[in-house]
PDB file of C-alpha atoms in Angstrom:
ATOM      1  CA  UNK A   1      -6.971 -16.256  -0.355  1.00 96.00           C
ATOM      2  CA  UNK A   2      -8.525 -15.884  -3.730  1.00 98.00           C
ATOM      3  CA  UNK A   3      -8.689 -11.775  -5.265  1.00 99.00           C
ATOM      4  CA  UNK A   4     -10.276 -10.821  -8.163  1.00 99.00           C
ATOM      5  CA  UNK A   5      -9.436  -6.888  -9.546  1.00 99.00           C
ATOM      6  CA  UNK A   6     -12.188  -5.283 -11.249  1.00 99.00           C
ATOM      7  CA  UNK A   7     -10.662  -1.505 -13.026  1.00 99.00           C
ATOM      8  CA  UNK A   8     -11.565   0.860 -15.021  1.00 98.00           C
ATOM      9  CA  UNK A   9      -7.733   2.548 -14.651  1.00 98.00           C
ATOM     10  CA  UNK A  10      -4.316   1.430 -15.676  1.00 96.00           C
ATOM     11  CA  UNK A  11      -3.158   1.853 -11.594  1.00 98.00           C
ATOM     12  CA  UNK A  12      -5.330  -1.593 -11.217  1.00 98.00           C
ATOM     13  CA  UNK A  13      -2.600  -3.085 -13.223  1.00 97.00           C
ATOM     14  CA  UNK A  14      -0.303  -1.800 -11.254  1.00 97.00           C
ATOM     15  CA  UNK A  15      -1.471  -3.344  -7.880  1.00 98.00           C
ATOM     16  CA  UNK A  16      -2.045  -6.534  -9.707  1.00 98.00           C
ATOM     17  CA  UNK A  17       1.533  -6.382 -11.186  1.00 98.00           C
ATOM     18  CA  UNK A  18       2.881  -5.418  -7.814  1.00 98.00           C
ATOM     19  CA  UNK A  19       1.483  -8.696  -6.031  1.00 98.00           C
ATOM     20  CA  UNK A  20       2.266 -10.897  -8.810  1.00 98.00           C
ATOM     21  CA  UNK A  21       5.841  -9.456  -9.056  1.00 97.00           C
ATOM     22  CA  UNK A  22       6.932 -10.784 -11.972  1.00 93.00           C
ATOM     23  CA  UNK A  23      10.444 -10.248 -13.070  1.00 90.00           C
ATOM     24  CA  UNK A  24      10.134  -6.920 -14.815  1.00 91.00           C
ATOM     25  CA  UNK A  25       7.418  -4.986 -12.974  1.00 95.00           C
ATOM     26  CA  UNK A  26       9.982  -2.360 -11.685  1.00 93.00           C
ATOM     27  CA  UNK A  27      12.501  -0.859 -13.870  1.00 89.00           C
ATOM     28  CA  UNK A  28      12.987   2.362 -12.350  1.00 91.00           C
ATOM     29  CA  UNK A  29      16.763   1.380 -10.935  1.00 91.00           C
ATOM     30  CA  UNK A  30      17.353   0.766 -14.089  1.00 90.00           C
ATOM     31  CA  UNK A  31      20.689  -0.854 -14.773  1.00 88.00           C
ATOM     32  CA  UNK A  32      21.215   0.037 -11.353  1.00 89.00           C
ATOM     33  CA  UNK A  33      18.791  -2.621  -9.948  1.00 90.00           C
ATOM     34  CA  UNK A  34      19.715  -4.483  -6.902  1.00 90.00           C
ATOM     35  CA  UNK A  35      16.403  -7.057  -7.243  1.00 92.00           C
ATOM     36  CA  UNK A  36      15.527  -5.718  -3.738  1.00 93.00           C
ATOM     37  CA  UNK A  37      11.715  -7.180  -4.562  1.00 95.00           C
ATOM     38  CA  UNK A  38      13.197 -10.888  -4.311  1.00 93.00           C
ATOM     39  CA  UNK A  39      12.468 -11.098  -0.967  1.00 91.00           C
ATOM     40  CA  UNK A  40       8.493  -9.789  -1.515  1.00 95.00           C
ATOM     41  CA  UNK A  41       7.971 -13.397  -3.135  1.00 94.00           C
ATOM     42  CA  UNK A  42       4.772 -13.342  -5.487  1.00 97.00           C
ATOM     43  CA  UNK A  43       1.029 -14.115  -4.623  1.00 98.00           C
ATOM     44  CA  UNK A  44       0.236 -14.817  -7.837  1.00 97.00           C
ATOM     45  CA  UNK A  45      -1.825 -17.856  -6.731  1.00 98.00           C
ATOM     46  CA  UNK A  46      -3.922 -15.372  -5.061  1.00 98.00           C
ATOM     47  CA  UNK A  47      -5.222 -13.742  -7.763  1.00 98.00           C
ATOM     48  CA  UNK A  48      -8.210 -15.272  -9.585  1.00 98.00           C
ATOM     49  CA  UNK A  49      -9.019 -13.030 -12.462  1.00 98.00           C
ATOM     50  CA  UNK A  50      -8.298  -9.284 -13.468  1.00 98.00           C
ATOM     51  CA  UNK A  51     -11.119  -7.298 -15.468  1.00 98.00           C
ATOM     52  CA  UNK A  52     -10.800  -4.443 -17.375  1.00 98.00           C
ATOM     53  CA  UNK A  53     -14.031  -2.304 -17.931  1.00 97.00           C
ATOM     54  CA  UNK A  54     -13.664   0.295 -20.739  1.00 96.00           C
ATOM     55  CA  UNK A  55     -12.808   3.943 -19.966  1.00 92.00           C
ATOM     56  CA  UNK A  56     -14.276   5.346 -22.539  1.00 93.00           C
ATOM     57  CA  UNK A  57     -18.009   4.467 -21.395  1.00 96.00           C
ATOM     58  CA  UNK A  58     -20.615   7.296 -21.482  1.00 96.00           C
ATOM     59  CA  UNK A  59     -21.440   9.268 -18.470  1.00 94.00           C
ATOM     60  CA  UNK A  60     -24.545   7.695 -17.129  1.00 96.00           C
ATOM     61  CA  UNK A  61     -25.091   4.293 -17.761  1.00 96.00           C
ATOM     62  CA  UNK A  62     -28.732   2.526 -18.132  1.00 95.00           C
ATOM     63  CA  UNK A  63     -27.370  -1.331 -17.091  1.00 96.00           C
ATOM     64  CA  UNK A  64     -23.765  -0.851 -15.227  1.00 97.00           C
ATOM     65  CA  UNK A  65     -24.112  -5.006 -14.742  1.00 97.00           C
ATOM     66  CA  UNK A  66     -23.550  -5.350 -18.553  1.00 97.00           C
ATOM     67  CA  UNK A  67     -19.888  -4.145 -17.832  1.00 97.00           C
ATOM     68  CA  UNK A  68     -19.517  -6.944 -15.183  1.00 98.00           C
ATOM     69  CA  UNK A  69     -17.392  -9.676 -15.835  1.00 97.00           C
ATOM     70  CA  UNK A  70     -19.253 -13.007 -16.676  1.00 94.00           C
ATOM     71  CA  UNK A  71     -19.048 -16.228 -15.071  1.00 94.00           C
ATOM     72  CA  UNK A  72     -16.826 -14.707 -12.670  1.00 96.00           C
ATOM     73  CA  UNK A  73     -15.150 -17.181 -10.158  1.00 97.00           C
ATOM     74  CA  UNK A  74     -16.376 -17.220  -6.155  1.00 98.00           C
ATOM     75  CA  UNK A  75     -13.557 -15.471  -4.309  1.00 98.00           C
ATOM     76  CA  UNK A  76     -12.913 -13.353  -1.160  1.00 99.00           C
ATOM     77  CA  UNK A  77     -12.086 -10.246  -2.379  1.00 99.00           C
ATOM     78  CA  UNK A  78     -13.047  -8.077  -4.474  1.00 99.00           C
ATOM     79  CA  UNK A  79     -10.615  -4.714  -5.450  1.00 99.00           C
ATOM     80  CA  UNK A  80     -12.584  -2.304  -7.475  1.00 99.00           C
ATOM     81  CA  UNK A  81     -10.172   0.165  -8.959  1.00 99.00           C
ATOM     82  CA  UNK A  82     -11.171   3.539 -10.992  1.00 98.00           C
ATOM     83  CA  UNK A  83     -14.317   2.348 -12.786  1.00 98.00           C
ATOM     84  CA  UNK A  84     -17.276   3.873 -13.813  1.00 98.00           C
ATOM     85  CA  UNK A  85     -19.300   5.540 -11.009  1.00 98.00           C
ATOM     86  CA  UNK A  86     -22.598   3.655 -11.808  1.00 98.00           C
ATOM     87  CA  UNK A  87     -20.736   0.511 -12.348  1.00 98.00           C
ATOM     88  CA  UNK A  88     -19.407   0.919  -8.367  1.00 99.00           C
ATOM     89  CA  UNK A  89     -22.605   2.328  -7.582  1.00 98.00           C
ATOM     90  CA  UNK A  90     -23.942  -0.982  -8.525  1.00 98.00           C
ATOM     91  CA  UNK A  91     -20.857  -3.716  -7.308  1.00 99.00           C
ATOM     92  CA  UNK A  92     -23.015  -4.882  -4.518  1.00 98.00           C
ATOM     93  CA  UNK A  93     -24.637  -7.263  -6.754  1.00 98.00           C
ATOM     94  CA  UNK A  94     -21.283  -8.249  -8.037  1.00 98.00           C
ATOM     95  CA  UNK A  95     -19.636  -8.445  -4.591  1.00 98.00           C
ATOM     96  CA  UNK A  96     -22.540 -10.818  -3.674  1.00 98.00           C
ATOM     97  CA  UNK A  97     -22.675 -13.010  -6.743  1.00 98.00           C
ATOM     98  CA  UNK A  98     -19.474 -13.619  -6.506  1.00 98.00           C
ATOM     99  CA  UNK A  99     -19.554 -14.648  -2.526  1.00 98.00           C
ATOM    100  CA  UNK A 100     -16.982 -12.048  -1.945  1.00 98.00           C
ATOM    101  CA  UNK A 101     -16.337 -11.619   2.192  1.00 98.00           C
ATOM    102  CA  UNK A 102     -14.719  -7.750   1.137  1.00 98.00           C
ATOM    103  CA  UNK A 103     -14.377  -5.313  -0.798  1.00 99.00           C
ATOM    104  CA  UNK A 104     -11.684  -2.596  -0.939  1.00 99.00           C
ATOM    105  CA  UNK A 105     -12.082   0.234  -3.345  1.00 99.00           C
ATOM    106  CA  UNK A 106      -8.896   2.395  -3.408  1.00 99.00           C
ATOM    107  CA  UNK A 107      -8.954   6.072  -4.508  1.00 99.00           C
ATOM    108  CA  UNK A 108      -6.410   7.428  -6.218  1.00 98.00           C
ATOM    109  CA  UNK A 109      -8.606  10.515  -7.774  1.00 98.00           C
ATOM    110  CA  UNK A 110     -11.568  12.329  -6.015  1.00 97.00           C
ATOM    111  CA  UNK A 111     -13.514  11.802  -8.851  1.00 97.00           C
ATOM    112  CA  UNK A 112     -13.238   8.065  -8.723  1.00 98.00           C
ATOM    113  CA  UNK A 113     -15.561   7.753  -6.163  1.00 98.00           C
ATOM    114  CA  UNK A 114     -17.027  10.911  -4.113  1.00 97.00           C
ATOM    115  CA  UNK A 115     -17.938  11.454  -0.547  1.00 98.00           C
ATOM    116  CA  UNK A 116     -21.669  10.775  -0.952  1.00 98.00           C
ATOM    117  CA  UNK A 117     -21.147   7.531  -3.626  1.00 98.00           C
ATOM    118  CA  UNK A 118     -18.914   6.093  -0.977  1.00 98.00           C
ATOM    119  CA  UNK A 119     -21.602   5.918   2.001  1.00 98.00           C
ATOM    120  CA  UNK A 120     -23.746   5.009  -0.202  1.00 98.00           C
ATOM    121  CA  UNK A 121     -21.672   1.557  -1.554  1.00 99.00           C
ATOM    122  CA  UNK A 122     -20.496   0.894   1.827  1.00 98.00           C
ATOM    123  CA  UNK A 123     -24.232   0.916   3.252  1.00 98.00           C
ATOM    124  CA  UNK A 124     -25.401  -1.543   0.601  1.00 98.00           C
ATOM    125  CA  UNK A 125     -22.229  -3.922   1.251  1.00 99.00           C
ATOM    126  CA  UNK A 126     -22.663  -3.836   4.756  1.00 98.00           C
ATOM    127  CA  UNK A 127     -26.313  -4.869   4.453  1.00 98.00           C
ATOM    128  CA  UNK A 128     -25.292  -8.237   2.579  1.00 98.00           C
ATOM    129  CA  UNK A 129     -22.724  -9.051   5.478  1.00 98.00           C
ATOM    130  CA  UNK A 130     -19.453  -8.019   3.254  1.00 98.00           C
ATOM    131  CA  UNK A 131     -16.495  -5.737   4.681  1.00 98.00           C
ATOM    132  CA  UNK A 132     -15.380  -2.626   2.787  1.00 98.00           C
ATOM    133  CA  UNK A 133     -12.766  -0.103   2.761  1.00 98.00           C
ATOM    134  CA  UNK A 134     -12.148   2.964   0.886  1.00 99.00           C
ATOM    135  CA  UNK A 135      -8.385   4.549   1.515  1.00 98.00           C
ATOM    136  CA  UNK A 136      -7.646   7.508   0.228  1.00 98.00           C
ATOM    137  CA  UNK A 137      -4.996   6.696  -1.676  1.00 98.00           C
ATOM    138  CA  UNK A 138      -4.570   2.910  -1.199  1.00 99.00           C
ATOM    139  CA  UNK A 139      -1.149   3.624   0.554  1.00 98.00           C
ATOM    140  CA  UNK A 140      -3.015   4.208   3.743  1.00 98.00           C
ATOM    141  CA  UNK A 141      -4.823   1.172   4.050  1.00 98.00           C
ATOM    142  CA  UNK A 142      -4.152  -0.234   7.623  1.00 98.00           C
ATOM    143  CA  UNK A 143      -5.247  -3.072   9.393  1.00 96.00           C
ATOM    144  CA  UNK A 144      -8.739  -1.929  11.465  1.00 93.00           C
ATOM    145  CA  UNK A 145      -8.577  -5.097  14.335  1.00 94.00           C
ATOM    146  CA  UNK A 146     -11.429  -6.316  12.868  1.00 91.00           C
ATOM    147  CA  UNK A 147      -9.522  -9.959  11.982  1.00 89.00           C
ATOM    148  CA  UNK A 148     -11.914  -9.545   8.649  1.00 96.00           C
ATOM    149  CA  UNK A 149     -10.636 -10.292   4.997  1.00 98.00           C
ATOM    150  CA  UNK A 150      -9.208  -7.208   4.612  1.00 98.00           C
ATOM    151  CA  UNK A 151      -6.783  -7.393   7.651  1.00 98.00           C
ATOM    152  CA  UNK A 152      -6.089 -11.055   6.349  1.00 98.00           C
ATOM    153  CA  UNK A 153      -5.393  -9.210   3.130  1.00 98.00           C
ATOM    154  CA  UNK A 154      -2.576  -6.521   4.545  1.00 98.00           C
ATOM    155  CA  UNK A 155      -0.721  -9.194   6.442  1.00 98.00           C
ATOM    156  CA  UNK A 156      -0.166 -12.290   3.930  1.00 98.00           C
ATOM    157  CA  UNK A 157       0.495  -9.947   1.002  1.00 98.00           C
ATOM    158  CA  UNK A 158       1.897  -7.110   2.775  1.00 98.00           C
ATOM    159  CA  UNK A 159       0.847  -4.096   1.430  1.00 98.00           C
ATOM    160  CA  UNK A 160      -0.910  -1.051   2.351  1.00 98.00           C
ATOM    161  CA  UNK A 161       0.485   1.673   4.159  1.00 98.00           C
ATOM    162  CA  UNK A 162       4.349   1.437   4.229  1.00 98.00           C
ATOM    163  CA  UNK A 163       6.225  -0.390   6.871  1.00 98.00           C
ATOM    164  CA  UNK A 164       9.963  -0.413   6.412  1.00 98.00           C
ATOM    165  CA  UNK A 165      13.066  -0.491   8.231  1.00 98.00           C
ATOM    166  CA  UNK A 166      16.648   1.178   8.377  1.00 97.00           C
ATOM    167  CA  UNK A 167      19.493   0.580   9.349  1.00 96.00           C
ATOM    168  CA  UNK A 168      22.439   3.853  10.468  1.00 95.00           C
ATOM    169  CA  UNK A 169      25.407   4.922  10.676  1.00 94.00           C
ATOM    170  CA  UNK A 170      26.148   8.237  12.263  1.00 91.00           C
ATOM    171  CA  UNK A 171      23.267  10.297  10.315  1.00 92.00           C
ATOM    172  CA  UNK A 172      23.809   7.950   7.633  1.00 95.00           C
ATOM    173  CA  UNK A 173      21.249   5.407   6.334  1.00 96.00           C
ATOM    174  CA  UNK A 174      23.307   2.517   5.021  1.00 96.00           C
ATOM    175  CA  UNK A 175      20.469  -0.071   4.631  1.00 95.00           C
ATOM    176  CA  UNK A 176      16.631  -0.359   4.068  1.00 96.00           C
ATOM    177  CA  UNK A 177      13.989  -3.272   4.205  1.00 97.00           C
ATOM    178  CA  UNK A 178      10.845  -2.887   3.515  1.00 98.00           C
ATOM    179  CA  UNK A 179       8.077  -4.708   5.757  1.00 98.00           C
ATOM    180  CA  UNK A 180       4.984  -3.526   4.181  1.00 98.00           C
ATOM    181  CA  UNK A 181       5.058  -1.958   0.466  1.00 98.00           C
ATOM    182  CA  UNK A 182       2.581   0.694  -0.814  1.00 98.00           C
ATOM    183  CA  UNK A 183      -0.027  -1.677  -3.375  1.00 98.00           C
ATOM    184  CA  UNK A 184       1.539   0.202  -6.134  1.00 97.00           C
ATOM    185  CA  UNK A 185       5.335  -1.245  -5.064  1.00 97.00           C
ATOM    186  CA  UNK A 186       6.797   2.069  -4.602  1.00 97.00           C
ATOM    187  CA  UNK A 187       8.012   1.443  -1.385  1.00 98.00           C
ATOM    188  CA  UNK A 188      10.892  -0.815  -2.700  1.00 98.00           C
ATOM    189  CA  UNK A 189      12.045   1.969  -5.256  1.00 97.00           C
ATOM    190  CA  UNK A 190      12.299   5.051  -2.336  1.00 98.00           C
ATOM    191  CA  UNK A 191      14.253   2.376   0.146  1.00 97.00           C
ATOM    192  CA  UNK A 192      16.738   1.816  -2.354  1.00 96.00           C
ATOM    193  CA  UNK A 193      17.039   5.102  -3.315  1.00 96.00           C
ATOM    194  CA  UNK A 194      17.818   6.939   0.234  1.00 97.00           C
ATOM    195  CA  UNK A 195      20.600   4.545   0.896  1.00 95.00           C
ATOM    196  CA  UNK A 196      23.718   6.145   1.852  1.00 95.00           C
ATOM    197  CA  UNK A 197      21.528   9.528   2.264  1.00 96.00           C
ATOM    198  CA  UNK A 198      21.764  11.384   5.138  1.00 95.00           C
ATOM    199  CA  UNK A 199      18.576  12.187   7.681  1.00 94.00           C
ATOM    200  CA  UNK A 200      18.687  15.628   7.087  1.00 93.00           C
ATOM    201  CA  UNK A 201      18.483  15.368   3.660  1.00 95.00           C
ATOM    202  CA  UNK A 202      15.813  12.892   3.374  1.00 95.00           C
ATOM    203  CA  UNK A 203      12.631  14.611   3.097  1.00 94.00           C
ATOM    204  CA  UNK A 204      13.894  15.984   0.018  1.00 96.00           C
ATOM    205  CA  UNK A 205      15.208  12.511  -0.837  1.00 96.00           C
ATOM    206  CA  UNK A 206      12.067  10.505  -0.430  1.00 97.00           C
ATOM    207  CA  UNK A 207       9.514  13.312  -2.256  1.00 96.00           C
ATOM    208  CA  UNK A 208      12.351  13.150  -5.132  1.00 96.00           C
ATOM    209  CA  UNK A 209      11.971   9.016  -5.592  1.00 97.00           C
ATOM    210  CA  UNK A 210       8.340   9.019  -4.370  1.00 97.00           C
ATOM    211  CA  UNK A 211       7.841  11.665  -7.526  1.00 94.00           C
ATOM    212  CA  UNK A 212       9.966   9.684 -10.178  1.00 94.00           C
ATOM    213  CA  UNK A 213       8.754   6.208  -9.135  1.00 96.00           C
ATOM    214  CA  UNK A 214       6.638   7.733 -10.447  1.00 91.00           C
ATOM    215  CA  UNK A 215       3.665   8.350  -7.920  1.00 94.00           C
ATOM    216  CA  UNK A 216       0.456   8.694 -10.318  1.00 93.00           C
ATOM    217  CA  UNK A 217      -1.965   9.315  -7.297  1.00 96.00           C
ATOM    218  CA  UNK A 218      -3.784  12.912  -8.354  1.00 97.00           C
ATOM    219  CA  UNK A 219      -2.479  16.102  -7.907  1.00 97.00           C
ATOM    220  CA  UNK A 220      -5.936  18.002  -7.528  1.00 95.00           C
ATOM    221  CA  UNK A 221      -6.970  19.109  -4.140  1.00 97.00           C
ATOM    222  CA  UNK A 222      -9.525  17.404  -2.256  1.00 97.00           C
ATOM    223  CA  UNK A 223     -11.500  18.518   0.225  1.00 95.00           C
ATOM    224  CA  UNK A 224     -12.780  14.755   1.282  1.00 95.00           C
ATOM    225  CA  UNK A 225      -8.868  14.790   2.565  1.00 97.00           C
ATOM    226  CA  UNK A 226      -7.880  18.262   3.132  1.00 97.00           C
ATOM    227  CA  UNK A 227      -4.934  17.687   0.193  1.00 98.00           C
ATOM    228  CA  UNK A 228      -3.823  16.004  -2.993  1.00 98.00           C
ATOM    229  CA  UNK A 229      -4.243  12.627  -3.060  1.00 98.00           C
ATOM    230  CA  UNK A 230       0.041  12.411  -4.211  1.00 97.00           C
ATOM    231  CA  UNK A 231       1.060  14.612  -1.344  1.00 98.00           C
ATOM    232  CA  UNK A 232      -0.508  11.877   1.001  1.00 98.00           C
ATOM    233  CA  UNK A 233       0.796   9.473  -0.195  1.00 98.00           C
ATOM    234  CA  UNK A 234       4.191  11.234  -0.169  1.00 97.00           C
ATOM    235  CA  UNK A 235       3.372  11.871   3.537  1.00 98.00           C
ATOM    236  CA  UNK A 236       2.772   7.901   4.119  1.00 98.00           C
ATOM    237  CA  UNK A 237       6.229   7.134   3.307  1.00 98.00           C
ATOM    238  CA  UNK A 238       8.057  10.015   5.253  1.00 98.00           C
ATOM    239  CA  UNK A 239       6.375   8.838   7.909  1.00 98.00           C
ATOM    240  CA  UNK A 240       7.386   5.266   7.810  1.00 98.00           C
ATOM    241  CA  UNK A 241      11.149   6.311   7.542  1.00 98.00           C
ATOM    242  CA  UNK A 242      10.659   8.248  10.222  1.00 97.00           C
ATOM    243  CA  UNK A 243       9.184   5.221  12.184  1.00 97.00           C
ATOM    244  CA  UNK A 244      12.017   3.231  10.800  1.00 97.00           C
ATOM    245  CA  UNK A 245      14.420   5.993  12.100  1.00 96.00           C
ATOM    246  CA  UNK A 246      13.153   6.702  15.605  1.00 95.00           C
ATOM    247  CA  UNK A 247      13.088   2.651  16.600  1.00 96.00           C
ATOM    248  CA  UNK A 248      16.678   2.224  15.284  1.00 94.00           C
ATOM    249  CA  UNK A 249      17.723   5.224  17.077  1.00 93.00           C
ATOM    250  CA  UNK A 250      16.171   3.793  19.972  1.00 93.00           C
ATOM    251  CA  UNK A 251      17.876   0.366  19.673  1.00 92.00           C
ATOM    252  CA  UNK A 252      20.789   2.003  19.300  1.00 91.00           C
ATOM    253  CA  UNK A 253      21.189   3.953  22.440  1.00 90.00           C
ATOM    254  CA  UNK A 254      19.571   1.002  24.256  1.00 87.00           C
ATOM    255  CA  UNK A 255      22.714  -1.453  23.074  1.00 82.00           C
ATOM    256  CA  UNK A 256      24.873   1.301  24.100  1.00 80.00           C
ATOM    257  CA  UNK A 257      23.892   1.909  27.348  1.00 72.00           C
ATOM    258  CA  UNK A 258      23.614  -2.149  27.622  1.00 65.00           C
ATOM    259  CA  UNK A 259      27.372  -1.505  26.586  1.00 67.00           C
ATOM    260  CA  UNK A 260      28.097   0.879  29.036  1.00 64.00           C
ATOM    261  CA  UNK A 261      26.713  -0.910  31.794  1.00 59.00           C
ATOM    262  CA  UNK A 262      28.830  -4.190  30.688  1.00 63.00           C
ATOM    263  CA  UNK A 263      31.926  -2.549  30.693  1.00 66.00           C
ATOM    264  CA  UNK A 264      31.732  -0.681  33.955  1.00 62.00           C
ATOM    265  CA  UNK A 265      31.068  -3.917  35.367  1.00 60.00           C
ATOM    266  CA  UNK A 266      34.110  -5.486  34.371  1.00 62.00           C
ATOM    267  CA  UNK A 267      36.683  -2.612  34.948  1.00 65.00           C
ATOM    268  CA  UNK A 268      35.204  -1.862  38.736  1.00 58.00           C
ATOM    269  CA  UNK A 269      37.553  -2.992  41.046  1.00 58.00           C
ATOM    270  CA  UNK A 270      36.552  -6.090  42.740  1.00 57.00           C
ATOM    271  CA  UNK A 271      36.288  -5.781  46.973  1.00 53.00           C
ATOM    272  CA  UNK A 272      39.178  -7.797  48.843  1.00 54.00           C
ATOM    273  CA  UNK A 273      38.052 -10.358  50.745  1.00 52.00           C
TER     274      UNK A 273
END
């Protein structure tokens, strides 16, 4: 799979740091850090090319394709993050030079890319034959069925919206894994910190770590999503612990009632002939 990130804002960094995963991209354990992203691996040999295109830029543009990258290389996908409205008004001509099968534009800020901008790109992608999505924040990017680049996308570098596991004691959770990280790699930082936390507590637990990671999703309201872009993304994560909690649970009482069963099997007395 070959990616290219075009972005305007820092967070593209930040998804591009989180697939490479290169030794320092998360400090936020600290001293503390148990190198819990080891077993993430790095698709570093994924990504062809990163592009930054100024922030700074005024606010209508005469020729957006000036700010396009040149000579870009043919790839598969195309991740447009934060950039200039005209310039993603305009990334169909990109997207097609470049022979791209998809493009994903994540939103971290309602002003990155409004309701009526959005139809608008996706119509003009669609009519060159190339696959888009625009989550709302990128932590809720799910695979649609659809087999297409982007699907291929969520399952060999496994992000989008978090998939994790857990694994309890009483109402204790003693260990995490995570399955599918949030692009941003946040995932990784609130498993490790709701170890040895127990489930009542963990709401409070998870908006704490999502918060510090830190989460830098906006905090203005929304109306495309009924809420702040943060406090959905906070809501992704609760969620998969939840998941992760209610299948362990589940597994759980199974093996115990598989217990049950086993040993009132061997202590029933057996008939005489």
């Amino acid at each position: 799979m070959r990616i290219y990130v075009l972005y305007g804002d820092d967070f593209g960094e930040k998804v591009a740091g989180n697939l490479i995963n290169f030794s320092t991209f998360c400090t936020s354990c600290g001293d503390a850090c148990e190198h819990c992203r080891r077993d993430y691996g790095s698709f570093a040999n994924y990504i062809y090319g990163l592009h930054k295109i100024p922030q700074d830029l005024p606010p209508y543009l005469e020729n957006p394709e000036d700010y396009f990258p040149r000579n870009p290389p043919k790839c598969d996908l195309l991740i447009v993050v934060g950039v200039h409205q005209d310039v993603l008004a305009s990334i169909s001509v990109l997207a097609e030079s470049m022979g791209v099968k998809g493009v994903i534009v994540p939103i971290e800020d309602g002003s990155w890319c409004p309701v009526g901008l959005q139809k608008q790109v996706e119509r003009s992608l669609e009519e060159i034959g190339v696959a888009s999505a625009f989550p709302r924040p990128f932590c809720v990017l799910e695979e649609r069925g659809t087999n297409d680049i982007i699907d291929l996308f969520i399952k060999k570098c496994k992000v989008g919206r978090p998939v994790v596991e857990v694994e309890i004691q009483g109402d204790l959770i003693t260990k995490g894994r995570v399955l599918r990280t949030a692009p941003c790699g946040s995932t990784f930082y609130v498993m490790q910190q709701i170890k040895l936390t127990r489930i009542y507590r963990l709401n409070e637990k998870i908006s704490e770590a999502h918060h510090a990671y830190p989460c830098t999703a906006s905090m203005q309201y929304d109306k495309a999503i009924g809420d702040t872009y943060l406090h959905i993304g906070g809501y992704a994560i609760r969620k998969a612990v939840k998941d992760a909690i209610d299948k362990e649970l589940t597994l759980q009482l199974k093996r115990r009632e598989v217990s049950l069963v086993r040993k009132s099997v061997l202590t029933t007395p057996q008939a005489r002939p």
